[in-house]
Tab-separated table of C-alpha atoms in Angstrom:
chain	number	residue	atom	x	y	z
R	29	UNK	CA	-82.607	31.917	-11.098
R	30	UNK	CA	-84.596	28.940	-9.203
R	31	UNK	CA	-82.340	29.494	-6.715
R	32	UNK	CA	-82.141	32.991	-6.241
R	33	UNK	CA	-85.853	32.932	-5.721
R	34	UNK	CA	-85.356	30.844	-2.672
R	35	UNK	CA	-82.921	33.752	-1.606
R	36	UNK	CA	-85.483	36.349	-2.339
R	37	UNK	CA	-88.610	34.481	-0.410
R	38	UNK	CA	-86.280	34.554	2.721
R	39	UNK	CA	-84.945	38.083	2.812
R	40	UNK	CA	-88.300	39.217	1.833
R	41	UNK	CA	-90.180	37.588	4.743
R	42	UNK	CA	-87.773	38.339	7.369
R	43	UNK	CA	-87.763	41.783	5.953
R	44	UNK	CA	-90.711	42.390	5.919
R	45	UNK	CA	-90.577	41.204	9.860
R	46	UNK	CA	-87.956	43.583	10.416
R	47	UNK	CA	-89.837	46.188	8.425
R	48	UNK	CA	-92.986	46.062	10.940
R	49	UNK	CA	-91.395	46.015	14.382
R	50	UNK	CA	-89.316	49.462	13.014
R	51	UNK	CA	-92.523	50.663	11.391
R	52	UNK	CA	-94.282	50.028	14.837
R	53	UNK	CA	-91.453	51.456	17.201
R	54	UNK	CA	-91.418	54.831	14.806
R	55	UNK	CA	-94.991	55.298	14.476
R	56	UNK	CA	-95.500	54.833	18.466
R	57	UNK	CA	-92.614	57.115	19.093
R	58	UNK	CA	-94.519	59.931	16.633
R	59	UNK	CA	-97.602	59.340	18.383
R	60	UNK	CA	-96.171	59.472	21.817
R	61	UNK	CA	-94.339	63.035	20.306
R	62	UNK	CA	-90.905	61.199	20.998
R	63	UNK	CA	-89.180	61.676	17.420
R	64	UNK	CA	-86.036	62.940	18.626
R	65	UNK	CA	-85.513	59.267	20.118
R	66	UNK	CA	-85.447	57.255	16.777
R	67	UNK	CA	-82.018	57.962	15.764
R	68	UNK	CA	-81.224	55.286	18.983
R	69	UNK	CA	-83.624	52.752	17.328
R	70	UNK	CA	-81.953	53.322	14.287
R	71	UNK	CA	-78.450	52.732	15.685
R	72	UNK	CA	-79.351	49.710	17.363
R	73	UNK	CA	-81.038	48.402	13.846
R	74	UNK	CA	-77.885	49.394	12.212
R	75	UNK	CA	-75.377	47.091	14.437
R	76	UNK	CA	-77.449	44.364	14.668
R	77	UNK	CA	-77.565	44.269	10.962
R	78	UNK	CA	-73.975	44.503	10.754
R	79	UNK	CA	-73.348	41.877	13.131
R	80	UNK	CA	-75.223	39.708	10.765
R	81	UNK	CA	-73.737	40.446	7.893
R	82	UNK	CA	-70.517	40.106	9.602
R	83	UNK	CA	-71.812	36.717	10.918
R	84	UNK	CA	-72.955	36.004	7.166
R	85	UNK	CA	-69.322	36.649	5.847
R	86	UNK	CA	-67.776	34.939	8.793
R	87	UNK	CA	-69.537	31.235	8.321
R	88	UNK	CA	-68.990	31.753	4.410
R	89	UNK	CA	-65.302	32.490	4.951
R	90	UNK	CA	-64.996	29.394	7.258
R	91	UNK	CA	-67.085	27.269	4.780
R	92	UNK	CA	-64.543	28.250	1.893
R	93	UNK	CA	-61.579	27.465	3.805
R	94	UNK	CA	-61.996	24.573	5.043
R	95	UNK	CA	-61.458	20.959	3.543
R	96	UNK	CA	-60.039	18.776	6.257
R	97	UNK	CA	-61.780	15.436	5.489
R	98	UNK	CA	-65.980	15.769	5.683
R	99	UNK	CA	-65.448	18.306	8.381
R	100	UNK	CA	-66.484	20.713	5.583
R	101	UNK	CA	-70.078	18.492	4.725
R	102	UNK	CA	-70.914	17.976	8.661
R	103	UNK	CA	-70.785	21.715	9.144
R	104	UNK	CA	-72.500	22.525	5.570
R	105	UNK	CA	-75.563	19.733	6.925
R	106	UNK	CA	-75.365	20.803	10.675
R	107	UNK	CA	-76.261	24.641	9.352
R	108	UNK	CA	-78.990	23.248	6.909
R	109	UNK	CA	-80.759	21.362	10.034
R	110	UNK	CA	-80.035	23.989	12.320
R	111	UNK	CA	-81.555	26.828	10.190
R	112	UNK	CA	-84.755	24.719	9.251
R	113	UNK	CA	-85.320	24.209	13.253
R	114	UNK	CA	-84.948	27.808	13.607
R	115	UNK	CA	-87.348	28.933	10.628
R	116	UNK	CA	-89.735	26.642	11.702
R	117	UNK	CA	-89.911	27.950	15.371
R	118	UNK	CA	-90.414	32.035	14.053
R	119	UNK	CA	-92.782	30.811	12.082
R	120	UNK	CA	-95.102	28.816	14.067
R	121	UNK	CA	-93.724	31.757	16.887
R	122	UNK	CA	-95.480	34.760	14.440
R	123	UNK	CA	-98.159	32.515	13.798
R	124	UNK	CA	-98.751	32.320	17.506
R	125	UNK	CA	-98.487	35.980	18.119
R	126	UNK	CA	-100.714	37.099	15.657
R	127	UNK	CA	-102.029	40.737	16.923
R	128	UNK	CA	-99.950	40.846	20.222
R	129	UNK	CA	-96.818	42.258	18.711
R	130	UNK	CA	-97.832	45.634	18.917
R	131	UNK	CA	-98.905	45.678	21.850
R	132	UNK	CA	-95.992	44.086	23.479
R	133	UNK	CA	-93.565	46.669	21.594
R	134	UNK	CA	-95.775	49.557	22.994
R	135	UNK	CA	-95.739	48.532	26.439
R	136	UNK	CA	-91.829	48.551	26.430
R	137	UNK	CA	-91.256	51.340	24.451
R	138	UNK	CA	-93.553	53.369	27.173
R	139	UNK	CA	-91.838	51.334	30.152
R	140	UNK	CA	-88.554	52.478	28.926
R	141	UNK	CA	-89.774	55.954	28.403
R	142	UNK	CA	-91.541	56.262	31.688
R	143	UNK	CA	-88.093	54.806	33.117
R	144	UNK	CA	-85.839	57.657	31.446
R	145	UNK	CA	-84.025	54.763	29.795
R	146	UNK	CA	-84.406	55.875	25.986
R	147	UNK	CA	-81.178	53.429	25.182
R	148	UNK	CA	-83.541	50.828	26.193
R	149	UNK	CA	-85.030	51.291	22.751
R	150	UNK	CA	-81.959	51.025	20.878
R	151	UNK	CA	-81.459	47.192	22.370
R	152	UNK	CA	-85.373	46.716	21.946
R	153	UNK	CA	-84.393	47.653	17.956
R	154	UNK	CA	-80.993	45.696	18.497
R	155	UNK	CA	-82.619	42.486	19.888
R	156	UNK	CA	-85.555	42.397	17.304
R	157	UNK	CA	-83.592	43.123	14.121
R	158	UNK	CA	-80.525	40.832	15.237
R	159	UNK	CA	-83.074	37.307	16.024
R	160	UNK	CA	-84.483	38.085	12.551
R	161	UNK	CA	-81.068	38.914	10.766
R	162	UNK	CA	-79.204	35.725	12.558
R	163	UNK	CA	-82.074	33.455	11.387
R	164	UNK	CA	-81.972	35.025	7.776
R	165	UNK	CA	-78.234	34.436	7.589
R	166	UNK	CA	-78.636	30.924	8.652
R	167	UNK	CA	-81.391	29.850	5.999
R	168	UNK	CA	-79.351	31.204	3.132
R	169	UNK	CA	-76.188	30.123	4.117
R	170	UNK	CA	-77.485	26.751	4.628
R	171	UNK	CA	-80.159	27.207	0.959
R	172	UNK	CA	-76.912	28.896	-1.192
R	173	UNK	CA	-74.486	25.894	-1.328
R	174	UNK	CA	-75.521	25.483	-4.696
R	175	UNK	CA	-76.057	29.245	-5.184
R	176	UNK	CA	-73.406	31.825	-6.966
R	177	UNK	CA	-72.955	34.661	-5.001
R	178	UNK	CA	-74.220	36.809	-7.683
R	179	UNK	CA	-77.972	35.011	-7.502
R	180	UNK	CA	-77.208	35.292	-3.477
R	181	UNK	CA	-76.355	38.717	-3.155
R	182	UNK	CA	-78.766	39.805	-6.001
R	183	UNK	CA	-81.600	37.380	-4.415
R	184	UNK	CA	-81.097	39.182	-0.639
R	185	UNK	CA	-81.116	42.655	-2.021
R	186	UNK	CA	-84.158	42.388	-4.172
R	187	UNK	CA	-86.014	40.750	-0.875
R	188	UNK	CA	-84.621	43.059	1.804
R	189	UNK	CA	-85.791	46.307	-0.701
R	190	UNK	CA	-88.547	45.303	-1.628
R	191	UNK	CA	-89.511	44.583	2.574
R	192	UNK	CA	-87.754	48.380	2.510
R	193	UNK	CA	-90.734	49.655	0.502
R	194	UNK	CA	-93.551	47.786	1.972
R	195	UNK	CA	-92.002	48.460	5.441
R	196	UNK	CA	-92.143	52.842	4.611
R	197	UNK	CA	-95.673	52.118	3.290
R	198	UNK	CA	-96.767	50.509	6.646
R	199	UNK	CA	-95.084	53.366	8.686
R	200	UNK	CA	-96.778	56.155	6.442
R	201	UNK	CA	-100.087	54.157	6.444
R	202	UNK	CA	-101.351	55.237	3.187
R	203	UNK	CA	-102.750	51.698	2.887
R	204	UNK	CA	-103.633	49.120	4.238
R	205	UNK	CA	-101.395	45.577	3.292
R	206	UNK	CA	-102.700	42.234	3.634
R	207	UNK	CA	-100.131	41.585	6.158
R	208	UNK	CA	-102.274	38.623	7.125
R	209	UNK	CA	-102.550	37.016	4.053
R	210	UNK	CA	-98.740	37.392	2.952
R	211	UNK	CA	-97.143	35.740	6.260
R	212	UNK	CA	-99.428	32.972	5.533
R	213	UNK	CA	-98.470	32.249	1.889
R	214	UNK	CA	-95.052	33.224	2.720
R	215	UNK	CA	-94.891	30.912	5.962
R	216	UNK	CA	-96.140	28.230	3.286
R	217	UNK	CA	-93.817	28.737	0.978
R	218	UNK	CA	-91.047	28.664	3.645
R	219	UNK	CA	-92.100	25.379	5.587
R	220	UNK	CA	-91.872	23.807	1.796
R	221	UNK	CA	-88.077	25.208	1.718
R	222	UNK	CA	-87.235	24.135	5.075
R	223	UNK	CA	-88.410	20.705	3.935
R	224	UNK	CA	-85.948	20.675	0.911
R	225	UNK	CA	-83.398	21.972	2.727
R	226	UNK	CA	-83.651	19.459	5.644
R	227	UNK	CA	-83.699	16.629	3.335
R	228	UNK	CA	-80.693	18.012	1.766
R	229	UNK	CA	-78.550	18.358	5.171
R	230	UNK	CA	-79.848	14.905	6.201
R	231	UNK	CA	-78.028	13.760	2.460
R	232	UNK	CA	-74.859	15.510	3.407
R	233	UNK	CA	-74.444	12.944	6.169
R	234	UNK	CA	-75.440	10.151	4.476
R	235	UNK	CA	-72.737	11.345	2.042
R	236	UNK	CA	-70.453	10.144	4.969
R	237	UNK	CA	-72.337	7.600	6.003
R	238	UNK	CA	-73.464	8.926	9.057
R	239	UNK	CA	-76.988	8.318	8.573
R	240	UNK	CA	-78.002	5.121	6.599
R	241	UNK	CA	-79.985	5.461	3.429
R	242	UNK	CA	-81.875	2.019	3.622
R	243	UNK	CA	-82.841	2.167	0.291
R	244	UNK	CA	-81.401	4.159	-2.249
R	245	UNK	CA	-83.852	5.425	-4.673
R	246	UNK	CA	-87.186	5.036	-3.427
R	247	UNK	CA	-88.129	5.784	-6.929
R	248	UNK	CA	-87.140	7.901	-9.850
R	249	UNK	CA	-88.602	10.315	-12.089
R	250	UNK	CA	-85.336	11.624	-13.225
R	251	UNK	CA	-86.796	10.405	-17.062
R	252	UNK	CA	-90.080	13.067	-16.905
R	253	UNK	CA	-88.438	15.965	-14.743
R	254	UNK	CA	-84.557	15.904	-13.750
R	255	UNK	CA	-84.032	18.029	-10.854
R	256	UNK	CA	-81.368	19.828	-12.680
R	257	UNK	CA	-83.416	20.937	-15.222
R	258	UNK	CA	-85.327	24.400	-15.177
R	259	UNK	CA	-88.849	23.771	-13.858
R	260	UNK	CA	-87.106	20.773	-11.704
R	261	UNK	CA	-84.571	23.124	-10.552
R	262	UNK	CA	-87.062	25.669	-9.657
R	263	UNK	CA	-89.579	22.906	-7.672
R	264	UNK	CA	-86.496	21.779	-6.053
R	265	UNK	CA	-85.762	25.280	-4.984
R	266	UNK	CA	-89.241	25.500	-3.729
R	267	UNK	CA	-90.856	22.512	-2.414
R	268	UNK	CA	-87.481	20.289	-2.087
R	269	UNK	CA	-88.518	18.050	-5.365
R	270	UNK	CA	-85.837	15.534	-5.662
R	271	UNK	CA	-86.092	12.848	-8.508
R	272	UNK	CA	-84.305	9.655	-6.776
R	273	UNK	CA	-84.562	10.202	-3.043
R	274	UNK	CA	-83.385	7.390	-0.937
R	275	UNK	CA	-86.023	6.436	1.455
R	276	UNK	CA	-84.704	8.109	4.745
R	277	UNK	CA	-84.791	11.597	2.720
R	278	UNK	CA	-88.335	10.852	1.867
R	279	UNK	CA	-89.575	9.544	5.324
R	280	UNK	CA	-87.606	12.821	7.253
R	281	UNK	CA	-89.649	15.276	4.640
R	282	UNK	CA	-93.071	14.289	4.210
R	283	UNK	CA	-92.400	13.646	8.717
R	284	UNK	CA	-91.558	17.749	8.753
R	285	UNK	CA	-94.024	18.690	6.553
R	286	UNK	CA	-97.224	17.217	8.444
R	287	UNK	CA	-95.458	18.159	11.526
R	288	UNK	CA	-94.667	21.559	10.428
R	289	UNK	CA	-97.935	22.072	8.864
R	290	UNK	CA	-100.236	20.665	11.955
R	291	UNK	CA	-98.228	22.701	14.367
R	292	UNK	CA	-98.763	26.491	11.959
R	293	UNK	CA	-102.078	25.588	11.126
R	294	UNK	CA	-103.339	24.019	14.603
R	295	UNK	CA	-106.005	26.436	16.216
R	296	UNK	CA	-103.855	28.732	19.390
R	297	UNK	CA	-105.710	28.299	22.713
R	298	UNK	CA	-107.315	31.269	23.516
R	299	UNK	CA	-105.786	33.005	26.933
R	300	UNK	CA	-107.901	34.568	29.755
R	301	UNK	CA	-106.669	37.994	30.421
């Protein structure tokens, strides 16, 4: 369960991502009286989603299959680091943005208009949907190692509906979310996870001895919570709680978390138009 919520918290950010740029691209075509040109937005939604789910299938195919020597554990911790690098740039990225996403879908969606070039918005769709979808694919292959495919699958359709609804209720603008609010405590949540999950690809090299472990267990608390118990399962799932981490494991996490955290929470320079 523990770990399909880490599933869920993932598909329902990026979602919900997803869900605004197509809520803003459909609403500005209405308003701009340019309906009959969101059937291109849609196609170019569609194939970058299958492209990631292709991409999804691919990566867990190749992770199944192979088992020549650690080749299998470099590429399971090379896709842990690479997807926490990746999380944490679209996050601090959004963070950055704030209010200017709109406005910077507008402007192309009227340049491409004004330029006759309505395909343009299919591969503004394409592009948008396909950096969020890659990145989503990458986080929970690298987070669903120890995940069945049932909690996987069940995890990334619960998030990826639910972003769905709140994604229609944006478009329709019967009310107003607290998009503000949620990208914050979901950003939170998330730079916890990345945490975990870097600390866990760093341990699949140590695992081969790539990267040294200096000491062992730091400590261990394995006697009040083991992490394979429920609430320690679920607080591993969440904020990366391990109960004997060897001192490298400790040192890279709590260095990504005030890193992380300084960089999403440092004020953005304000820009002279």
């Amino acid at each position: 369960m523990e770990n399909m919520f880490n599933v869920f918290i993932i598909t329902l950010r990026e979602g919900v991502e997803i869900a605004i740029v197509l809520a803003i691209i459909m609403s500005y075509l209405k308003q701009l009286g340019q309906t009959k040109e969101t059937g291109k937005v849609w196609l170019g939604a569609g194939v970058a989603a299958l492209i990631s789910v292709l991409a999804a299938l691919g990566i867990f195919f190749v992770l199944g299959v192979t088992e020549i020597g650690g080749f299998q554990i470099i590429l399971e911790g090379a896709l842990k680091i690479i997807a926490v690098f990746m999380l944490t740039w679209m996050t601090i990225w959004m963070k950055k943005q704030g209010g200017n996403i709109s406005g910077g879908l507008k402007r192309q969606i009227q340049v491409a208009i004004s330029h006759g070039s309505t395909w343009a918005l299919a591969s503004l769709a394409f592009v948008s949907v396909l950096r969020e979808g890659i990145e989503t694919v990458l986080f929970i292959v690298g987070s669903a190692q120890e995940t069945s495919a049932i909690a996987t699958v069940s995890g990334t359709i619960l998030g990826f509906g639910v972003a769905a609804i709140l994604g229609y209720i944006l478009y329709k603008g019967t009310h107003n979310l607290p998009l503000k609010s949620f990208f914050n405590a979901m950003s939170i949540l998330l730079i916890f996870m990345a945490a975990g999950l870097l600390s866990g690809g760093i341990h699949e090299f140590q695992e081969l001895h790539m990267i040294p472990e200096v000491i062992e267990h730091v400590w261990s608390t394995k006697a009040i919570l083991d992490q394979k118990s429920t609430v320690g399962g679920m607080l591993k799932a969440i904020f990366g709680y391990a109960d004997s981490p060897n001192l490298v494991q400790v040192i890279v996490y709590w260095l990504y978390l005030i890193g992380a955290f300084y960089a999403y929470f440092k004020p953005s320079k304000l820009k002279n138009d």
